[in-house]
XYZ file of C-alpha atoms in Angstrom:
86
model
C 71.830 108.123 113.238
C 71.870 110.514 110.266
C 74.142 109.255 107.443
C 76.625 112.143 107.845
C 77.088 111.335 111.560
C 77.536 107.574 111.220
C 80.955 106.180 112.121
C 83.012 104.966 109.168
C 85.221 101.871 109.162
C 88.501 103.019 107.623
C 90.465 99.791 108.013
C 89.276 96.254 108.674
C 91.123 93.072 109.675
C 91.428 90.414 106.983
C 89.699 87.030 106.798
C 90.613 84.400 109.378
C 92.640 82.311 106.923
C 94.708 85.359 105.839
C 95.745 86.632 109.292
C 99.369 86.089 110.294
C 99.417 83.838 113.354
C 102.309 85.066 115.474
C 102.930 86.312 118.968
C 99.805 86.122 121.080
C 97.338 85.631 118.208
C 96.258 82.038 118.770
C 93.041 81.964 116.783
C 92.154 84.911 114.581
C 88.401 84.296 114.466
C 87.769 87.046 117.034
C 89.593 89.607 114.887
C 88.592 88.480 111.395
C 86.607 91.106 109.479
C 86.265 93.396 112.520
C 87.110 97.087 112.396
C 90.727 98.075 113.034
C 90.346 101.864 112.536
C 87.087 103.830 112.837
C 86.471 107.490 112.032
C 83.548 109.083 113.895
C 82.332 112.662 113.535
C 81.978 114.662 116.730
C 80.681 118.211 116.447
C 82.960 120.078 114.035
C 85.749 117.483 114.318
C 86.510 113.782 114.164
C 87.514 111.038 116.566
C 89.772 108.309 115.168
C 89.543 105.018 117.089
C 92.181 102.288 116.867
C 91.535 98.684 117.912
C 95.186 98.325 118.861
C 97.539 100.664 120.676
C 99.662 101.953 117.755
C 102.365 103.440 119.991
C 102.720 100.507 122.389
C 106.317 99.329 122.778
C 107.419 96.779 120.189
C 104.254 97.395 118.168
C 104.437 96.918 114.422
C 106.207 99.900 112.874
C 103.502 100.124 110.195
C 100.889 100.996 112.807
C 102.721 104.239 113.662
C 101.852 105.573 110.207
C 98.127 105.109 110.858
C 98.412 107.722 113.617
C 100.758 109.975 111.655
C 98.362 109.900 108.693
C 95.442 110.924 110.934
C 97.504 113.769 112.428
C 98.817 115.052 109.111
C 95.413 114.893 107.396
C 93.210 116.076 110.259
C 91.473 118.638 107.987
C 90.555 116.034 105.369
C 89.287 113.068 107.389
C 85.977 113.135 105.498
C 87.708 112.770 102.122
C 86.349 109.873 100.132
C 83.395 109.356 102.453
C 80.498 107.832 100.581
C 77.096 108.427 102.169
C 74.359 105.847 101.721
C 71.111 107.060 100.225
C 69.160 105.754 103.258
């Protein structure tokens, strides 16, 4: 995959010992250090992938702003992207 077309991990889950164990999260080893939000280029645009459903009922209110930020900044999703030399 050419460097400009590679998906970018925007947000990643924390280490296992730093995850808040509540609700249905019994053991955070499956989530630890995995991608939470990914930005992938597609043609002239971008696809933003979320590992959770940000608008699911009773979801954390902070996750709504991940979607709102992607909507409000749809023209600048490549901002800050650092391409590897390889």
